[in-house]
Coordinates of N, CA and C in Angstrom, one line a residue:
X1 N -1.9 69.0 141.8 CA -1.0 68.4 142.7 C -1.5 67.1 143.4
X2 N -3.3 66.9 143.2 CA -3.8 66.4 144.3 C -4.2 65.2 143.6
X3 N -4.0 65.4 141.8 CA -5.0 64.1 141.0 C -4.2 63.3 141.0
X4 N -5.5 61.9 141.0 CA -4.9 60.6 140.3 C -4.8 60.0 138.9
X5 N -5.7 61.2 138.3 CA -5.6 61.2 136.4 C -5.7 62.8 136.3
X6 N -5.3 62.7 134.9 CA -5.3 64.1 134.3 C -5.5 64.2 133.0
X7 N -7.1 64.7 132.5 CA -7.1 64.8 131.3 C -6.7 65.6 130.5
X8 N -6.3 65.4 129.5 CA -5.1 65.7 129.2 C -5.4 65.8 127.3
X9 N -5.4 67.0 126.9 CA -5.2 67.1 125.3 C -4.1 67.2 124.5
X10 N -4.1 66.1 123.6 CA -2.7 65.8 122.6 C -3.1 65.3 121.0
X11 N -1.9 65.9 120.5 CA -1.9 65.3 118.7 C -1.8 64.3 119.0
X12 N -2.6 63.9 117.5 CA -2.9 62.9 117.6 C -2.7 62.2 115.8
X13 N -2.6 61.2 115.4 CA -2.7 61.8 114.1 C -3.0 62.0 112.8
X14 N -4.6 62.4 113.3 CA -5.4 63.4 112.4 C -5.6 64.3 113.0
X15 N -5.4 64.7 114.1 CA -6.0 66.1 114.8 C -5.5 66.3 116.2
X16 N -6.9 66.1 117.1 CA -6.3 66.6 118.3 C -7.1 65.3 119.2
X17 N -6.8 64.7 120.4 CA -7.5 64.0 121.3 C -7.4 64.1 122.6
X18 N -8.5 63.9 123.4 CA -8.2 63.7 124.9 C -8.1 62.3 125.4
X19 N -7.4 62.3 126.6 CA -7.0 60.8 126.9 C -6.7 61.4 128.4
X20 N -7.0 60.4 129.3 CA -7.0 60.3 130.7 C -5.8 59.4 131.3
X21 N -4.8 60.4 131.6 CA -3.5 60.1 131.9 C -3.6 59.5 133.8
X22 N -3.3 58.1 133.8 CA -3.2 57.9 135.1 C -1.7 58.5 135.4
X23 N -1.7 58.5 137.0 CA -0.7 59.2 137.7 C 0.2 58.0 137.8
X24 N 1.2 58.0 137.7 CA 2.6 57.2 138.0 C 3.6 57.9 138.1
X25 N 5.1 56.7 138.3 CA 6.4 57.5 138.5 C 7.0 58.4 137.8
X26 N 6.1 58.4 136.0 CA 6.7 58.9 134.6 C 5.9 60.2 134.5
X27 N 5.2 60.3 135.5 CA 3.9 61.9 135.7 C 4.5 62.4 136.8
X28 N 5.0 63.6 136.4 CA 5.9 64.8 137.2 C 5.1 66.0 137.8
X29 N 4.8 66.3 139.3 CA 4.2 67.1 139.5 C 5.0 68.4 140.2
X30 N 4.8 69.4 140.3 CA 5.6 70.7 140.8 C 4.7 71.6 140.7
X31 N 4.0 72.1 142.2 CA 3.4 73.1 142.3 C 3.4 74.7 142.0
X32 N 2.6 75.1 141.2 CA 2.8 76.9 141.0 C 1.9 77.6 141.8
X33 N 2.7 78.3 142.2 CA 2.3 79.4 143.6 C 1.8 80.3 142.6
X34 N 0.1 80.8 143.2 CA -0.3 81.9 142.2 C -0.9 82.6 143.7
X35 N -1.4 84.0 142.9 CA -2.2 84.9 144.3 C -3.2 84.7 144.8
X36 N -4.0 83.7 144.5 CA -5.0 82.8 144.8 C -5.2 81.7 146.3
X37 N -4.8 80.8 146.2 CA -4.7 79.7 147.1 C -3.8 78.9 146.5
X38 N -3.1 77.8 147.7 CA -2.6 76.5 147.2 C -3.4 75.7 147.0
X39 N -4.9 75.8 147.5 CA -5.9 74.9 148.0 C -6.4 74.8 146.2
X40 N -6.2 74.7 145.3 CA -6.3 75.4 144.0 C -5.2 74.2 142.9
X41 N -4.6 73.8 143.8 CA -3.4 73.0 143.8 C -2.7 73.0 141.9
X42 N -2.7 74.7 141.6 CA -2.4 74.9 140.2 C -0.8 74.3 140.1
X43 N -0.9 73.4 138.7 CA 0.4 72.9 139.0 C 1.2 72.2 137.2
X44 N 2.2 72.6 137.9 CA 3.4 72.2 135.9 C 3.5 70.6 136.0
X45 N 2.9 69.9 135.2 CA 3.0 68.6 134.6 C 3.4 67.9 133.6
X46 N 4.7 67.4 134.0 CA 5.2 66.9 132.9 C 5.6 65.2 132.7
X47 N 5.0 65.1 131.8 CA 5.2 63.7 130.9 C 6.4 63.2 130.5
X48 N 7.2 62.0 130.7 CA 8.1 61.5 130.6 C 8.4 59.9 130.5
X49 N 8.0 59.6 128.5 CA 7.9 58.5 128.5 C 6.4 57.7 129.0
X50 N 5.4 58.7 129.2 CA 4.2 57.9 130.0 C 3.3 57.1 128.4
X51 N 2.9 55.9 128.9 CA 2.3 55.1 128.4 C 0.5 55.0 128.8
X52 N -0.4 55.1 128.1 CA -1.7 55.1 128.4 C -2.7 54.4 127.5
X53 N -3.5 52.9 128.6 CA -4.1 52.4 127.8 C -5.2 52.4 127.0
X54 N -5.2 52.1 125.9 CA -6.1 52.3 124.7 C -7.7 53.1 125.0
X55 N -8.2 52.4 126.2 CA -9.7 52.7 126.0 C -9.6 54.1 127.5
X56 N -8.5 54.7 127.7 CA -8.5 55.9 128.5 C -8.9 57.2 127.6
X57 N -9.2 56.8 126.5 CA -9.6 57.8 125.5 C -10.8 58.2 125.6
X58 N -11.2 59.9 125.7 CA -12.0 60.5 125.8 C -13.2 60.8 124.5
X59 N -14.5 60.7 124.5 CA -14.9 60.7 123.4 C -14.2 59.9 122.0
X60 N -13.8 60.8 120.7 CA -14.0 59.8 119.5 C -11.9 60.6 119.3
X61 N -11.3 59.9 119.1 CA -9.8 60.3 118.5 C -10.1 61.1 117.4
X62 N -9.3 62.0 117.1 CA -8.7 62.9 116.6 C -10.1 64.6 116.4
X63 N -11.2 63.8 117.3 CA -12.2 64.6 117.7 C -12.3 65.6 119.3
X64 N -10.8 65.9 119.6 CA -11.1 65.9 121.0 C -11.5 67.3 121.3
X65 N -11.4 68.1 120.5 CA -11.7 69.2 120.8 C -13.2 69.4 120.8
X66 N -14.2 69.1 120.8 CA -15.4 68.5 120.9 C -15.8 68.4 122.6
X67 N -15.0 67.5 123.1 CA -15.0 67.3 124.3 C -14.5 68.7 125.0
X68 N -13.2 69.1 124.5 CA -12.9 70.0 126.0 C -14.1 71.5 125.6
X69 N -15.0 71.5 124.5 CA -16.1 72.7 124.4 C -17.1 72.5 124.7
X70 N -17.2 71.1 125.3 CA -19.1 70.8 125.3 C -18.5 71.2 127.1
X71 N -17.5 71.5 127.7 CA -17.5 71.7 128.8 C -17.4 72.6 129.3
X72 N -17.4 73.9 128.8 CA -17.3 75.2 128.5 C -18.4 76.5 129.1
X73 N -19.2 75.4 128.1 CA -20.2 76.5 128.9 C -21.1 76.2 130.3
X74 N -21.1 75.0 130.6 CA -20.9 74.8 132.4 C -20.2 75.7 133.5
X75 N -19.0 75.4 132.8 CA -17.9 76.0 133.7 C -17.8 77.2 133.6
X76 N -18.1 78.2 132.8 CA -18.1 79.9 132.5 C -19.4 80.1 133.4
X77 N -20.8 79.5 133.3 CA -21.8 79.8 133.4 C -21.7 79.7 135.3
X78 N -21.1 78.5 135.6 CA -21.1 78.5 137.1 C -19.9 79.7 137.6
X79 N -18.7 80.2 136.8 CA -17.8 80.9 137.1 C -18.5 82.5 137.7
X80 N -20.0 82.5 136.6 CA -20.3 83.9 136.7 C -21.1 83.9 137.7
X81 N -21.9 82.5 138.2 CA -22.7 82.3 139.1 C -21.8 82.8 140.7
X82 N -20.5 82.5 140.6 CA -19.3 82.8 141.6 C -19.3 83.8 141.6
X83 N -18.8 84.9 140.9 CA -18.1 85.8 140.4 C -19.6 86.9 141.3
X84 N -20.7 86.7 140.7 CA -21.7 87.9 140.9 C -22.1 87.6 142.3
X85 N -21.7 86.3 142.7 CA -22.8 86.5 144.0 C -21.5 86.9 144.8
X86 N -20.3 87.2 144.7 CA -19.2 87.7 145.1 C -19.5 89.0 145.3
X87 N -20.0 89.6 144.2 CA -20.3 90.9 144.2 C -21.3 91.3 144.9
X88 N -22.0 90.5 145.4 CA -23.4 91.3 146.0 C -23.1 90.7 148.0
X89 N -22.2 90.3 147.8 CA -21.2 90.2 149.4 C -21.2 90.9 149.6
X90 N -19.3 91.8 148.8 CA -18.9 92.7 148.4 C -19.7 93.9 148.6
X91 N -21.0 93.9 147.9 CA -21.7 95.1 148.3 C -22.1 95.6 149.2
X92 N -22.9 94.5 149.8 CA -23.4 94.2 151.4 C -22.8 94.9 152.5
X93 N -21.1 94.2 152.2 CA -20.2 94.9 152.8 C -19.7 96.2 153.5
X94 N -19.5 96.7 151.8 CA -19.4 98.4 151.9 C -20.6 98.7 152.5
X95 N -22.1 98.6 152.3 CA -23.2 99.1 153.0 C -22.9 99.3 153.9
X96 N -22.8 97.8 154.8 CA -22.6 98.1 156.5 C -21.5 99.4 156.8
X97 N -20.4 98.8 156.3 CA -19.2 99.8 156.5 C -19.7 101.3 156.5
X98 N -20.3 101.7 155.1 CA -20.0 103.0 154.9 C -21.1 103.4 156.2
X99 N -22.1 102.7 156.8 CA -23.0 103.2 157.3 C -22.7 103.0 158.9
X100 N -21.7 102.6 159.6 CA -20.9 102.6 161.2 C -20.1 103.8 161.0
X101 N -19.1 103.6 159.6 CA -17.7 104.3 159.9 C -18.2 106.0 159.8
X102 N -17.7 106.3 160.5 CA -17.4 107.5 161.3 C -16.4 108.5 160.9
X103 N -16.5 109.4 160.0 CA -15.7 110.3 159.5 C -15.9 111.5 159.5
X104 N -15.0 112.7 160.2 CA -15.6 113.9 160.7 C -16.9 114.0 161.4
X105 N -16.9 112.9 162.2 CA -18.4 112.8 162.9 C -19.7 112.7 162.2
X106 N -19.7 112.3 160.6 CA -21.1 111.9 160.0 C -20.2 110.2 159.9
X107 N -21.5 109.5 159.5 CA -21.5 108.5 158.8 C -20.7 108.4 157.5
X108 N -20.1 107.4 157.3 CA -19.7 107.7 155.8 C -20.4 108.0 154.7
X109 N -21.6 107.1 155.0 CA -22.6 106.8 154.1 C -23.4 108.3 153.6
X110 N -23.2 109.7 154.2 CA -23.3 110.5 154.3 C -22.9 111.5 153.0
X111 N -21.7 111.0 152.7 CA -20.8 111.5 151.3 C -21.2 111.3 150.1
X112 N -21.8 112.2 149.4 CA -22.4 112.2 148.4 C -21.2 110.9 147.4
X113 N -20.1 111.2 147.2 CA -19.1 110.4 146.1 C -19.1 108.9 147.0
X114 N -19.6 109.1 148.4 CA -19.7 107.1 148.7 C -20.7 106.8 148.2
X115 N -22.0 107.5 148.2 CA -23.4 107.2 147.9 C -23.1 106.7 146.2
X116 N -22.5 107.7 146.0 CA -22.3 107.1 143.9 C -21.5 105.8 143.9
X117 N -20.8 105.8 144.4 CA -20.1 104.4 144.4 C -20.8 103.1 144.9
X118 N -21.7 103.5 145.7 CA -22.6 102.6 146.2 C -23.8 102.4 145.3
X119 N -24.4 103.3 144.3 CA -25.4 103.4 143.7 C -25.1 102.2 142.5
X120 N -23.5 102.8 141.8 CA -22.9 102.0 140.9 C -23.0 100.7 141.4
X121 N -22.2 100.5 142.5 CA -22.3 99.0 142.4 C -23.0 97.9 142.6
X122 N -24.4 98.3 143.2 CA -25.5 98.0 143.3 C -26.0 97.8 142.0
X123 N -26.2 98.9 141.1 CA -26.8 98.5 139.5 C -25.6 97.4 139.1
X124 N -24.3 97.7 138.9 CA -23.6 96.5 137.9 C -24.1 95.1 138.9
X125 N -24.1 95.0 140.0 CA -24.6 93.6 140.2 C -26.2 93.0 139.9
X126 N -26.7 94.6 140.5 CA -28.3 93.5 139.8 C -28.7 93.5 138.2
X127 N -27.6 94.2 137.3 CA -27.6 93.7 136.0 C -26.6 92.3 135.8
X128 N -26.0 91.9 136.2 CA -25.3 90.9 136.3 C -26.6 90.0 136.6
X129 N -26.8 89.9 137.4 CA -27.7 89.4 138.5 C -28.9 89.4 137.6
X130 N -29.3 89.8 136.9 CA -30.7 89.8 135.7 C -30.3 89.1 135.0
X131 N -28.9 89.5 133.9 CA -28.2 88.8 132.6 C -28.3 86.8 133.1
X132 N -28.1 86.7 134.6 CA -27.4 85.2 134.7 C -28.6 84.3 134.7
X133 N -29.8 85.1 135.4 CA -31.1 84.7 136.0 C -31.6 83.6 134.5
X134 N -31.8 84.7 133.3 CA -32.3 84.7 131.8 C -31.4 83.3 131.3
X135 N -30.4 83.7 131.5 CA -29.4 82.6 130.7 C -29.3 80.9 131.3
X136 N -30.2 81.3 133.0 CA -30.1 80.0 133.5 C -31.0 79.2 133.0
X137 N -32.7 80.3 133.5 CA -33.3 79.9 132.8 C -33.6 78.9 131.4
X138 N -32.7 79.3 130.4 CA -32.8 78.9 129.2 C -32.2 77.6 129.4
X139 N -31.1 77.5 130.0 CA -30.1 76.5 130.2 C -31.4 74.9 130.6
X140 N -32.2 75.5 131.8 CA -33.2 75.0 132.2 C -34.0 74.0 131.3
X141 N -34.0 74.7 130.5 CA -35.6 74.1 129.5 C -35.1 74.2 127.9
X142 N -33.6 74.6 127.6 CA -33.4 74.1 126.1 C -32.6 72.5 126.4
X143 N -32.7 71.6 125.6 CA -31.8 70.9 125.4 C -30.7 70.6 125.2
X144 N -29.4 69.5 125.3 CA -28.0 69.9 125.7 C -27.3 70.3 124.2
X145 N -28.5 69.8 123.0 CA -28.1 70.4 121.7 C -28.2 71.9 121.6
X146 N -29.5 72.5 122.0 CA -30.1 73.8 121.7 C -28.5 74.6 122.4
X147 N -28.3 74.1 123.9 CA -27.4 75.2 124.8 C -26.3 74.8 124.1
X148 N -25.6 73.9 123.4 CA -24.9 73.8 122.5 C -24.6 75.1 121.3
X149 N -25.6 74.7 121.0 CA -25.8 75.7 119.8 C -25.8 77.1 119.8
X150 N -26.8 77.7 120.8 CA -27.2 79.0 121.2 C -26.9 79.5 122.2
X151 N -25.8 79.2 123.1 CA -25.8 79.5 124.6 C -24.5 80.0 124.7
X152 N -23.3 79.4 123.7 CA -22.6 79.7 123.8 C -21.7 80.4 123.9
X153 N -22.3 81.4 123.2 CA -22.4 82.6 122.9 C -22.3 84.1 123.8
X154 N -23.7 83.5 124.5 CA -24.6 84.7 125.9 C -24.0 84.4 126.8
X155 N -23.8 83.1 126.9 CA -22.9 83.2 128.2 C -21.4 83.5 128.7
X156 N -21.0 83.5 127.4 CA -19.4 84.3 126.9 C -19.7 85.5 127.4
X157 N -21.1 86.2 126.8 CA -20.7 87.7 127.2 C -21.3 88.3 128.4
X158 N -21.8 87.0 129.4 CA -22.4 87.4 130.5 C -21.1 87.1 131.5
X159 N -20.0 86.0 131.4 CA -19.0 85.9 132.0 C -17.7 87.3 131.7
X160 N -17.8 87.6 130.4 CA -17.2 88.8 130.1 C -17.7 89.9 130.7
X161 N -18.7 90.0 130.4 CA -19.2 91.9 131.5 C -19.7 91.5 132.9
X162 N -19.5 90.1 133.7 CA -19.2 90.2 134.9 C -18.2 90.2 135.4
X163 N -16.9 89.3 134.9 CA -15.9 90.3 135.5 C -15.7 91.5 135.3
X164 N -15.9 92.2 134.5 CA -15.7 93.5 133.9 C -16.2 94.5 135.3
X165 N -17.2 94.2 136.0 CA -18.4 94.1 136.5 C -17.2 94.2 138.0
X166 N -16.8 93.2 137.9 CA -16.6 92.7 139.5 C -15.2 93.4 139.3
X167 N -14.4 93.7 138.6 CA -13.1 95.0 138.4 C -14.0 96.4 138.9
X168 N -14.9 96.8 138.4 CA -15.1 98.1 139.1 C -15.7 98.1 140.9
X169 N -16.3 96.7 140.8 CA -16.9 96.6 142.4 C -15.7 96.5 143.0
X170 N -14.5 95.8 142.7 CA -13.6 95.7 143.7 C -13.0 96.9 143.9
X171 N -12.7 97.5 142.9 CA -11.8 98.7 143.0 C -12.8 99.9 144.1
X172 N -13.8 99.7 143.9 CA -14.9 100.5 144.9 C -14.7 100.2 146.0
X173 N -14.8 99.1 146.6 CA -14.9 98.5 147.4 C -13.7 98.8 148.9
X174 N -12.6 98.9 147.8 CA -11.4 99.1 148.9 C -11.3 100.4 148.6
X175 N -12.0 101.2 148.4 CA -11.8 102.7 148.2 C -12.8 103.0 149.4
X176 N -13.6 102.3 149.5 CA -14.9 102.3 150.7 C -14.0 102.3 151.7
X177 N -13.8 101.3 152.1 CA -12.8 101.1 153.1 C -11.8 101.4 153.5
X178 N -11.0 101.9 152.3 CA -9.6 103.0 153.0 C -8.6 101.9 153.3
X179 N -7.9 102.4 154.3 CA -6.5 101.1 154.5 C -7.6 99.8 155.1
X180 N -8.3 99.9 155.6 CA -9.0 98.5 156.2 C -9.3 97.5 154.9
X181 N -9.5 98.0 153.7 CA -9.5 97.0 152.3 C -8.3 96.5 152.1
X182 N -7.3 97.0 152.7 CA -6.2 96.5 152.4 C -5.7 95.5 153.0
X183 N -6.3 95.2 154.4 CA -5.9 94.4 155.5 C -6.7 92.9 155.0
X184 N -5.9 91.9 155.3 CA -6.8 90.5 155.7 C -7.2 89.8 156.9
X185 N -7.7 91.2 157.7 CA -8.5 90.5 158.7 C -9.5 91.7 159.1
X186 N -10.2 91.2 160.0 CA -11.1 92.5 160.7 C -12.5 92.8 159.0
X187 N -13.1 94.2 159.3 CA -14.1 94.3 158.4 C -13.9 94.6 157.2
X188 N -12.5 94.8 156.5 CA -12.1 94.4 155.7 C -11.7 93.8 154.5
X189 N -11.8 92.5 155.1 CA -11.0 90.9 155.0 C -12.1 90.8 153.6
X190 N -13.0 90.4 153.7 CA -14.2 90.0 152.0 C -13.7 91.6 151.1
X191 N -13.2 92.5 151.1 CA -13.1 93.4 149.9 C -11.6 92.8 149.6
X192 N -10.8 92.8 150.4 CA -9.5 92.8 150.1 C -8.8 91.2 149.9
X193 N -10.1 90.9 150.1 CA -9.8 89.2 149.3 C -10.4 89.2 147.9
X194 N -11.4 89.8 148.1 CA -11.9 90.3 146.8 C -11.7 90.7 145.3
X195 N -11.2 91.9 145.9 CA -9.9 92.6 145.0 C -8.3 91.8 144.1
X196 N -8.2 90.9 145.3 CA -7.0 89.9 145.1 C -7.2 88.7 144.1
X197 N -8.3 88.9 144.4 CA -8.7 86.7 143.7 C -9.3 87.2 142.5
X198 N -10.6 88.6 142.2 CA -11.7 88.4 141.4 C -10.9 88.0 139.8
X199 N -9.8 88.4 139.8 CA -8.8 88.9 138.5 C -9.2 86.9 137.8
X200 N -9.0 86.2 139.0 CA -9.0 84.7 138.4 C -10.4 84.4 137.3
X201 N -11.3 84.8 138.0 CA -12.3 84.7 137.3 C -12.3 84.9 135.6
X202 N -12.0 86.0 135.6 CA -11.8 87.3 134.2 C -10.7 86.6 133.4
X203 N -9.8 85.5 133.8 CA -8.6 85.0 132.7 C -9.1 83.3 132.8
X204 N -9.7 82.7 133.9 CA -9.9 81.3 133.7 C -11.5 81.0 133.0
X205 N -11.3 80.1 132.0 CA -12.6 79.4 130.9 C -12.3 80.6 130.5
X206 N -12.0 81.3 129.7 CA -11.6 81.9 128.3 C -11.6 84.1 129.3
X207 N -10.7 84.3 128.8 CA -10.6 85.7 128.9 C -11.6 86.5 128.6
X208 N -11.7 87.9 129.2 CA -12.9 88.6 128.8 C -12.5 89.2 127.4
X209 N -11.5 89.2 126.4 CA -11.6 89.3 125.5 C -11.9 88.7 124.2
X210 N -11.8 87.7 124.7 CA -12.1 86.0 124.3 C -13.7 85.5 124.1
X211 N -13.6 85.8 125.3 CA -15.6 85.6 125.6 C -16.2 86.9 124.8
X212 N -16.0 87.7 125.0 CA -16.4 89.4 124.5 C -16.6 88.6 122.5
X213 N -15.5 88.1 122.3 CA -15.9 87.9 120.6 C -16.2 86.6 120.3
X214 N -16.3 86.1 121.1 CA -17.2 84.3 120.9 C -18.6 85.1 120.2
X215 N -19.1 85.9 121.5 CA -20.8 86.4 121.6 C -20.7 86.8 120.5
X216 N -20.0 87.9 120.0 CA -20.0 88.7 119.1 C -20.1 87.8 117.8
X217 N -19.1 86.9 117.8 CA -19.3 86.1 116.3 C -20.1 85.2 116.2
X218 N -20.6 84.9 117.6 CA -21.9 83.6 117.2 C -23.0 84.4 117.1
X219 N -23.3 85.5 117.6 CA -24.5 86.6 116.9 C -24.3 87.2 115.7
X220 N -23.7 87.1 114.9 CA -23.4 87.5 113.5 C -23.2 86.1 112.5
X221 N -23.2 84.9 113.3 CA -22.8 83.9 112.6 C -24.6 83.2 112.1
X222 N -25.6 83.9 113.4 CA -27.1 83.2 113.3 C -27.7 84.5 112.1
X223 N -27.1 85.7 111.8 CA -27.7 86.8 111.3 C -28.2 86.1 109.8
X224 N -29.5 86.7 109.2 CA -29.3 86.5 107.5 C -27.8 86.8 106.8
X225 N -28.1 86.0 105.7 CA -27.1 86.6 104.7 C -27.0 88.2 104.4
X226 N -28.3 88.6 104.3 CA -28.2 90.0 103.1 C -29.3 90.6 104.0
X227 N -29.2 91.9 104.5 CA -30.5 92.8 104.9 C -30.9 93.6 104.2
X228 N -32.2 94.3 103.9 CA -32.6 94.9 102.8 C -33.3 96.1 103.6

């Protein structure tokens, strides 16, 4: 809603290209309301008659898809950096909670089936929380060819098993909490915003089904031919 270009992928004709569409009277904007934010400004764009000059072209013509994957793994890899440190809020959260609230006169934290919920969600984040540390690392100190080549992969399936990840923390989370997860305000408010938004993560830069067989086929794609 809020840009003054939009890059933008189109046939082209040998393939596919990106090109950097300035905003004018012939660029149509119309906001979509999602369960997220407006602040997010997700929005239907449509082109009508727009004209764009020559050198707004992204990398090499009819090479564009090149461009929108060398961007890919930034954007997953910071998604999961969101995503987990969400979860270890999230956790924080329930802690305090389960350990004030007051039920039949014990603590909550008292109940063997909160303690498991609590135990769970604690391991899926600091395995999250191991998986991202490793992959940053590498990010670190390989080259933009190496993470090119080999990154693409791990970090598909570290973005895939942390949402995966952050579906079971949330669903815990307002189970901790009872109707107060359900409210958006008071001690509540971070599970039940939680719950609502994490789903974005898990469908934007590629689905966890998606990412789930990137990993898979780029680790079968570095395998030998023949094993003996």
């Amino acid at each position: 809603m809020f840009a003054d270009y939009f890059v933008t992928g189109c046939r082209t004709k040998k393939g596919f290209s990106v090109i950097l569409v300035p905003k004018s009277d012939n660029v149509e904007t119309k906001r979509i309301k999602t369960s997220y934010s407006t602040a997010a400004a997700t929005t239907y764009i449509q082109f009508d008659n727009v004209k764009v000059p020559v050198d707004h072209l992204l990398g090499q013509e009819d090479n564009g898809f090149i461009v929108i994957m060398s961007n890919f793994n930034h954007e997953r890899w910071a998604m999961a950096c969101s995503v987990i440190r969400w979860m270890r809020t999230v956790t924080e959260e329930c802690m305090k909670w389960a350990n004030q609230r007051i039920v039949f006169g014990k603590p909550l934290n008292q109940q063997p089936v909160i303690r498991q919920k609590l135990a769970k969600m604690i391991s899926l984040t600091e395995a999250c929380q191991a998986q991202l540390e490793i992959i940053t690392y590498q990010m670190c100190n390989m080259t933009y060819a190496q993470q090119s080549k080999l990154l693409g992969g791990p970090i598909g399936l570290l973005k895939s098993y942390a949402t995966r990840c952050a579906h079971d923390v949330a669903d815990d989370a307002v189970n901790i909490f009872g109707g107060r997860g359900l409210t958006q305000s008071g001690m509540g408010t971070v599970a039940e915003q939680f719950h609502r938004t994490y789903k974005f993560d898990a469908i934007l830069g590629g689905t966890e089904e998606i990412l789930a067989d990137l990993g898979v086929r780029q680790a079968m794609k570095l395998m030998p031919k023949a094993m003996l």
